[in-house]
Structures are given as structure tokens and as C-alpha cells.
Coordinates of C-alpha atoms in Angstrom, one line a residue:
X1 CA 3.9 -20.3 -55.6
X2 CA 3.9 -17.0 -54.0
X3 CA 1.7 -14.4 -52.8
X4 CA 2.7 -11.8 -55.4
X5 CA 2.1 -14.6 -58.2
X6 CA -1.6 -15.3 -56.9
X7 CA -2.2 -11.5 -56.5
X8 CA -1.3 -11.3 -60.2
X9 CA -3.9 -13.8 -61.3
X10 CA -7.0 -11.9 -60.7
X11 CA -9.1 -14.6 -63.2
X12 CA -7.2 -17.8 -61.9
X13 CA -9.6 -20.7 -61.7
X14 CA -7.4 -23.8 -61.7
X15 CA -4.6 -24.1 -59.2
X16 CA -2.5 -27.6 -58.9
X17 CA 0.8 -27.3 -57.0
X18 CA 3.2 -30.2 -57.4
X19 CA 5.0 -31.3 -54.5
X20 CA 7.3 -28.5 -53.2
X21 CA 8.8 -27.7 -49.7
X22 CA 8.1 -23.8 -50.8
X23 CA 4.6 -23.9 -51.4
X24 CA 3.2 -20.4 -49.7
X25 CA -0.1 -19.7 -50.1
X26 CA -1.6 -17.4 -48.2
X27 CA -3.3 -14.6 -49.8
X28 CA -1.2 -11.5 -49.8
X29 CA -2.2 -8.6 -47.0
X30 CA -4.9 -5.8 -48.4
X31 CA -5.6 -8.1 -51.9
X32 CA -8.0 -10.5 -50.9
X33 CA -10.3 -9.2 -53.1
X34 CA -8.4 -10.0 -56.1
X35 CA -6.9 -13.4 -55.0
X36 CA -8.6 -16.7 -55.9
X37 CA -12.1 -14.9 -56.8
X38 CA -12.5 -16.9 -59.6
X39 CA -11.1 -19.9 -58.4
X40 CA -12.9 -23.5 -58.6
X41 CA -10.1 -26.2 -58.4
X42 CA -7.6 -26.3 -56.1
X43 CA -5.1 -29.2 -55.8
X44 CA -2.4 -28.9 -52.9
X45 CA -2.0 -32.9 -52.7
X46 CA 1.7 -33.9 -51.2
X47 CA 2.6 -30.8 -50.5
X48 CA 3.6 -32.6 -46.8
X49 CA 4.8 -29.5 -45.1
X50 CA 1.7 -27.2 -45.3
X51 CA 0.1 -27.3 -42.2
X52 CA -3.2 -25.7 -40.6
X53 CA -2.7 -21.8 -40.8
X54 CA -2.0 -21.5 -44.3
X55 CA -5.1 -23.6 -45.7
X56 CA -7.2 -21.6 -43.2
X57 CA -5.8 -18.0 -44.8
X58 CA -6.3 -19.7 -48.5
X59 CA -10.0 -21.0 -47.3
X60 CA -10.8 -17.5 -46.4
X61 CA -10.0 -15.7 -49.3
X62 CA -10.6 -18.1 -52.2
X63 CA -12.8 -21.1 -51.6
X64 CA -16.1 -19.0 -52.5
X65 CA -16.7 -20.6 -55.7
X66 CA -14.3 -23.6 -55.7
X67 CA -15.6 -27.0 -56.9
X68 CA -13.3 -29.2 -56.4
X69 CA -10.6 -29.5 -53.4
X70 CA -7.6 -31.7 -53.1
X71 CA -5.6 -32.3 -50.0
X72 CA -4.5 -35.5 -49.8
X73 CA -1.1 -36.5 -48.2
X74 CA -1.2 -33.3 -46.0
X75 CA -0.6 -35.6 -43.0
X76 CA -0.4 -32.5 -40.9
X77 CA -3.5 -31.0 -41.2
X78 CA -6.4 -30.9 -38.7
X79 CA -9.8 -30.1 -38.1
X80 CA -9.6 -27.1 -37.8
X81 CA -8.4 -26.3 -41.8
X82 CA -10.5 -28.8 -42.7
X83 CA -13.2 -27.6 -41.1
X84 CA -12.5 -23.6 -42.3
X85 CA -12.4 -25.3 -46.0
X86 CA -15.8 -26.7 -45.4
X87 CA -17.4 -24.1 -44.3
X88 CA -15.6 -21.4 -46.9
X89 CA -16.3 -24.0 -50.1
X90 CA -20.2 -23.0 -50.1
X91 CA -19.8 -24.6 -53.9
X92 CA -17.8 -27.7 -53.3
X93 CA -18.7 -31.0 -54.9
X94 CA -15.6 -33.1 -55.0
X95 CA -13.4 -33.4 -52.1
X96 CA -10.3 -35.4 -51.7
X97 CA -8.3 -35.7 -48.1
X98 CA -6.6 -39.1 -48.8
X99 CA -4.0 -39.3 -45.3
X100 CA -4.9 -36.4 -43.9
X101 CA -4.6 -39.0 -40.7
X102 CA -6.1 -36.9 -37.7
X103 CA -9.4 -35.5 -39.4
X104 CA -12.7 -37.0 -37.3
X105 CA -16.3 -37.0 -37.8
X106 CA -16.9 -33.6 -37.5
X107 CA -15.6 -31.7 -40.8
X108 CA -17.3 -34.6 -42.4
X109 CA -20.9 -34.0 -40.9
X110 CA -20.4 -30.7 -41.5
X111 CA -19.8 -31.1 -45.8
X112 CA -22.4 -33.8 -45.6
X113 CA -25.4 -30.7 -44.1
X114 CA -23.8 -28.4 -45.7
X115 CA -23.3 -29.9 -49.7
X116 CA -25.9 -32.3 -49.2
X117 CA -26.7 -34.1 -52.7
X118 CA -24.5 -31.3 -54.3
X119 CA -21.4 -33.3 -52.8
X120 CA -20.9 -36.1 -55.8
X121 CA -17.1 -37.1 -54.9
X122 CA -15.1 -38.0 -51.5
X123 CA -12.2 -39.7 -50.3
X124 CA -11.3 -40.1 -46.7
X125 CA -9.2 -42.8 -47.6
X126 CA -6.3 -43.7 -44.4
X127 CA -8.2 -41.2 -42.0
X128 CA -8.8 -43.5 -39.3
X129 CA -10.5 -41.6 -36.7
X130 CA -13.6 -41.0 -38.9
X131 CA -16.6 -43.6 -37.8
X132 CA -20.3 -44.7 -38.3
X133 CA -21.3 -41.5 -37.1
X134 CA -20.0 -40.0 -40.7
X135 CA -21.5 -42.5 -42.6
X136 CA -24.7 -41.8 -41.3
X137 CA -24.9 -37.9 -41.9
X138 CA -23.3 -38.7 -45.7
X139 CA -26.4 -41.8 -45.9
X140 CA -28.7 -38.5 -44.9
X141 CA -27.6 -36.3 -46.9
X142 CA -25.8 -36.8 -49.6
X143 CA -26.7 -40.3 -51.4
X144 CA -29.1 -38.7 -53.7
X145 CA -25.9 -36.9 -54.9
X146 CA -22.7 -39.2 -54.4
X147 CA -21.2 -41.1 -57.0
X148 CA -17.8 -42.2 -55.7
X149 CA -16.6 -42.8 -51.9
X150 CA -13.3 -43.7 -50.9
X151 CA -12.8 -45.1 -47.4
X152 CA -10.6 -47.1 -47.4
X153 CA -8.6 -47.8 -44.1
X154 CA -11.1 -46.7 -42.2
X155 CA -11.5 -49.2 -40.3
X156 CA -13.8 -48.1 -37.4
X157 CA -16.7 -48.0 -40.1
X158 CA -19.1 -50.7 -39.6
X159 CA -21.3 -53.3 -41.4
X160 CA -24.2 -51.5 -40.7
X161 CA -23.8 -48.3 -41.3
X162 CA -21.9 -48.5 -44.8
X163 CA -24.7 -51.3 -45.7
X164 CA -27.3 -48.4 -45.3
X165 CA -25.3 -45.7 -46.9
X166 CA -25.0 -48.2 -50.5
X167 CA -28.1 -48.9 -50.5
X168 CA -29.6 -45.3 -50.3
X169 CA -27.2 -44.9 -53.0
X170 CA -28.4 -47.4 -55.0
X171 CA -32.2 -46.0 -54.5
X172 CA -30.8 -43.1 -55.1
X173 CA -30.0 -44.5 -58.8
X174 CA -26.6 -43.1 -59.7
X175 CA -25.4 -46.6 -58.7
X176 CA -28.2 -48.7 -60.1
X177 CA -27.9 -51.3 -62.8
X178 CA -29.0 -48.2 -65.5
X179 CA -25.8 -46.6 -64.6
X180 CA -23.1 -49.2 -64.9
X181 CA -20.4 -49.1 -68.0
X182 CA -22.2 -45.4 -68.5
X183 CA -21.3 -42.0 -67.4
X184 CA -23.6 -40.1 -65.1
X185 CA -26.1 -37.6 -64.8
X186 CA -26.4 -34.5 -62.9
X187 CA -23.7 -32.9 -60.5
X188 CA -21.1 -36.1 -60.7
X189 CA -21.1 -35.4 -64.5
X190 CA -18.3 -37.6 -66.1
X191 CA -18.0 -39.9 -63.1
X192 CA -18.6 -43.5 -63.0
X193 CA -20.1 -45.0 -59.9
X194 CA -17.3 -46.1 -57.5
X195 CA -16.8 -47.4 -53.6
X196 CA -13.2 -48.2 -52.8
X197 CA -12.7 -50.3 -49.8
X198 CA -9.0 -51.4 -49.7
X199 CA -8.3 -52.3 -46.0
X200 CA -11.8 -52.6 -44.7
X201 CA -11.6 -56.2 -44.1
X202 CA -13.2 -55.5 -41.0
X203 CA -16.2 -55.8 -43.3
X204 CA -17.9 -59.0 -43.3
X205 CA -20.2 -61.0 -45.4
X206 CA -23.6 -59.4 -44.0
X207 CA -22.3 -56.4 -45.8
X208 CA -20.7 -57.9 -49.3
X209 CA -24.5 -60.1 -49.2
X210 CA -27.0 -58.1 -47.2
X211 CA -27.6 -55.1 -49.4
X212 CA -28.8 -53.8 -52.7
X213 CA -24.9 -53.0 -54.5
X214 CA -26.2 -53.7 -57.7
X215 CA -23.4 -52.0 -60.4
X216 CA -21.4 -50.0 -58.1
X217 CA -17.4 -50.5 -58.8
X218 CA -16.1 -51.8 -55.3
X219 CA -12.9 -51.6 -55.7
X220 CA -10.5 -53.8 -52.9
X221 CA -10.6 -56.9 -51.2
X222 CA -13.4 -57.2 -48.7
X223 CA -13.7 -60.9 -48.4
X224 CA -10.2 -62.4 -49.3
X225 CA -11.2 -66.0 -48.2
X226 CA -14.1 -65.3 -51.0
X227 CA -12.0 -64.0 -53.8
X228 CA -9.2 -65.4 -56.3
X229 CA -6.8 -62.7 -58.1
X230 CA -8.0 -60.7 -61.1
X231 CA -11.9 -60.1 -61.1
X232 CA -14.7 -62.4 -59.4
X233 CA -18.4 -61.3 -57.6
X234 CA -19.2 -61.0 -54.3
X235 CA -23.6 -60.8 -54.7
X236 CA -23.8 -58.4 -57.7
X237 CA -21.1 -56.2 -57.3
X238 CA -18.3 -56.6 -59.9
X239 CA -15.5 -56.5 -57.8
X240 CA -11.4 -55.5 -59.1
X241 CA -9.4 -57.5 -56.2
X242 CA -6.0 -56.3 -58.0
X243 CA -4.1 -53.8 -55.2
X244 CA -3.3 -50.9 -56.4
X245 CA -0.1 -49.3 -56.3
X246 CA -1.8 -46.0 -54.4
X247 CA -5.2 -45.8 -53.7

């Protein structure tokens, strides 16, 4: 992927890059005007070796109208191109940053003010650093809008505030019982509710029985003293206790 190739592509609006150690792509000098105008998905996911400068360049030129943004396993990313793609992606409604390890609260209260209920998709899955402080801004914002959360691993999130955050999502409806085994409404559009959890087992029963998690798919093993392989129920949730192979 080079910077004459994405010049060339003046109507481009899908971009998926397979893993590659020669992955370039910043927009080339005096053709940002042409470069990624169009574009609305962008997947860079395991391309290890890209690191903040390039996403920032890309982010500048070509998030305008993009809808979906994939990241994850770009360990060495920070803040600072996470933050640039928030604030470039003016249209962004699904947003994946599985391992990007050193991201904190702040690109993620940023998306939440910024996408609001527009926001229908988001994995933070293995960032670590991110906190009860995110939870709250995505419980204020954006549960009126989001239909799957991955946070797995992080595991300074608290009953409390993810308690709060499924239950506004449950008000919200795009997790209640009218949804389950159905596809949803509005800006998730195909997607089924979902709140993955793998490695949260700081999590205990006040949030697996405290709260209104009527037909969301939690997906992990929050109570393993509670649960036998295969599929059993923690209060109403249906929950899949099988580990995946990648999250």
C-alpha cells in the first residue's frame, strides 16, 4: 500500500490492509484532496509496526466521512493518533482498538461527546489503562446508541460503573428482551446486542445480579465459581462461558 496507489483511487471507500511490515500510508504531499475523500471503512488491524505519525497523516486527510475504524493489535500506538482519529472521524460509528495497550480515558471521552448515540460499536478490549471514568462519559452519551462493547481485560472498570452503563443500555432498548435473537434498529443496523467481558473477573456478583441485563449476549466468564462449561445464566443474561480463541 503506497502513496501513489491511494492517490490513484480518487473514489476508494473500503480500505482493509492485511498484516504487512510495508504498510505506508500517509497521504502523498500536494494530493490530499484526492486521497481517501470518499473513504468510510478503514481496517489497519495487525499491521504491528505502524506507529503514531502515520495514523495521524491518514486521520487528516481521509477520516472525514469514515464509518468504521479498525486498529486493533497496533500495540504501538498512543493517544495522540488515537485521539487525531477521533477527532478527524466526525462520522464514525464503529470503532475497534483491540491491544492498542497504552490508550487512557481520554480519546475515549472524547468519541463518547463527540459520536454520542451515533457511536453503535466499540472494542477497547486489552487496553488496560482505560477506567470508570470512560464508562461513565460512554453511560452519558452513547447508550441510547451502543449495541456492542468489548472490554475485556480492562480490569480497572468497576461494578458500579459498568452496572450503570447496562442498564441505560437496556432503557435505552437496543438490549431489551424485544431485541434478542433479532437484528437491530437504527445506526447499529445488522448488529446483535453484545457485552464481552473475558478477563473481568474483577466483576462480582452485585454486577452479574444487581442490574437490568435482560437479553444482552455477555460473552466471557464473569463468575467462574457460578458457571459450568458450554452455556448457563447468571440473572437473565444468557451467558457463552466457552473462551474464545481471540477475542
Amino acid at each position: 500500500l503506497s502513496s501513489l496507489s491511494l492517490s490513484s483511487l480518487s473514489s476508494l471507500s473500503l480500505l482493509s490492509s492485511s498484516p504487512s511490515p510495508t504498510v505506508n500510508p500517509y497521504p502523498p504531499d500536494g494530493n490530499e484532496d484526492c486521497v481517501g475523500s470518499r473513504l468510510c471503512l478503514l481496517s489497519l488491524a495487525e499491521n504491528e509496526q505502524l506507529k503514531d505519525e502515520p495514523i495521524i497523516a491518514l486521520a487528516a486527510h481521509c477520516f472525514a466521512k469514515l464509518h468504521s475504524l479498525d486498529l486493533s493489535g497496533l500495540h504501538l500506538l498512543t493517544d495522540a493518533s488515537i485521539g487525531a482519529s477521533v477527532l478527524a472521524g466526525v462520522e464514525l460509528r464503529c470503532v475497534r482498538l483491540l491491544g492498542v495497550c497504552e490508550l487512557s480515558d481520554g480519546p475515549v471521552l472524547e468519541l463518547a461527546v463527540r459520536r454520542g448515540v451515533q457511536l453503535c460499536e466499540l472494542s477497547l478490549n486489552g487496553c488496560h489503562k482505560i477506567t470508570d471514568e470512560a464508562i461513565h462519559a460512554l453511560e452519558e452519551n452513547c447508550a441510547a446508541g451502543l449495541v456492542r462493547l468489548d472490554i475485556s481485560w480492562c480490569r480497572q472498570v468497576r461494578d458500579d460503573a459498568l452496572g450503570r452503563l447496562a442498564d441505560a443500555c437496556v432503557e435505552s432498548g437496543h438490549w431489551g428482551a424485544e431485541r434478542a435473537g433479532r437484528r437491530s434498529d437504527g445506526p447499529a443496523g445488522s448488529l446483535l446486542p453484545s457485552l464481552k467481558l473475558w478477563g473481568m473477573t474483577q466483576l462480582s456478583a452485585k454486577f452479574h445480579q444487581g442490574h437490568s441485563l435482560a437479553a444482552g449476549m455477555l460473552e466471557g466468564t464473569p463468575d467462574c465459581k457460578q458457571l459450568q462449561a458450554g452455556h448457563a445464566r447468571v440473572g437473565a443474561w444468557s451467558v457463552r462461558t466457552r473462551e474464545p480463541t481471540c477475542s
